[in-house]
């Protein structure tokens, strides 16, 4: 082949590539669907991780498209068209009514090369349905109650740790302590290990937990894998860092081998997983056999429990304390409720007393409304879908995004959305609002399976802190809150600096 031929071939390839991209970017225009104009090569997500967090990006697109008055709009994730749901009834249709068509999240699963992705969050179809049915019994209120003493024991160490360091300064980045508090709980409840991070802030378990959420330097790889999943599996690409995968696989394997050799029983999540692995049912659940799970499913779902329960709860508490520091009247009211409830329970925080702290729950829910740690939901269309009330068919394989952050900040749903107001979550206010207006834990069959555990952990942490300390802004406090752009979940930029006064 001569030089001229090579040049002509390159020109043809370039021309065809440009034509292909232009055709892709005409997808929504050809179907008469309002869309946000994309820019090659990242479509509508070029600002992600730079000027805004991905969840902030979906909120911006939500408001741009909502002006068109349609139930959905079009966006582009790189060169792939995607749907953004804009109407709460349509959100309900996606999450519940037509769940059988929208049940997959479209996340990357590669059991061969990236075994930790083989978990309940990412699995699809029947595999997800079977595993969900097996794991659901491990998250009942009864099972959560059994883990509560472990949580309270660590809460005592948490307060002692804060007390000790409070002697050095009354201004503190409390977020680091909250991360250590939750990682010690998860390490104990999920892995049966004393992570000891409250004593050692450089503990390996904590360091690896934080690494799992840090996307710095990995944006292009994550975007490629998210866009080209089949090709990524063929190329044997790993989404999970190898050091993280090796660490947690080793931890679970060694812990399981030790427990089974020594016949050790603990009231924790790993023990429940082992019961499912060995017996296909949980002890005490007579006649409720759900089937055995594999050892790899034990490892991957113990890891998921870590991811779902560590950073989500600690960050929720960060945001909550920042808001309470700036709203002393709300902080006073929730503290008085805690004291009042405990007066009927021998002044002890128990599983039962926590459940009676309704205003505390309102405060946490309002925190999650204003700062939804998981600020977007994603679903993948299983088959061609005729959209109700529209002359439109959504093609199989399209991703559907639900901007939780957009919905939670929509003034048509929540007047003065930037105002922190726990009264939005009184029973009467909740009843008068659309049932799918609050999506902090998702909704429908694929909602957050660990909702009870997450709420219990957050309430335990906040109740213990408010009984012992008063919080106010410090010189280092950043408010209104800005978000770290590169993290998987929402996280406050600059940490959670507060001034702390000990309550004697």
mmCIF file of C-alpha atoms in Angstrom, residues 4 108 208 219 338 347 389 417 426 451 499-500:
data_model
loop_
_atom_site.group_PDB
_atom_site.id
_atom_site.type_symbol
_atom_site.label_atom_id
_atom_site.label_comp_id
_atom_site.label_asym_id
_atom_site.label_seq_id
_atom_site.Cartn_x
_atom_site.Cartn_y
_atom_site.Cartn_z
ATOM 1 C CA UNK A 4 -1.320 8.030 -1.020
ATOM 2 C CA UNK A 108 -19.766 -3.092 35.654
ATOM 3 C CA UNK A 208 -8.139 1.125 52.291
ATOM 4 C CA UNK A 219 -11.807 9.278 35.762
ATOM 5 C CA UNK A 338 -32.788 12.832 72.987
ATOM 6 C CA UNK A 347 -30.849 7.368 80.528
ATOM 7 C CA UNK A 389 -48.309 9.444 27.384
ATOM 8 C CA UNK A 417 -34.714 24.141 48.967
ATOM 9 C CA UNK A 426 -43.166 15.556 59.895
ATOM 10 C CA UNK A 451 -31.422 1.319 55.160
ATOM 11 C CA UNK A 499 -16.054 24.342 67.379
ATOM 12 C CA UNK A 500 -16.904 21.869 70.133
#
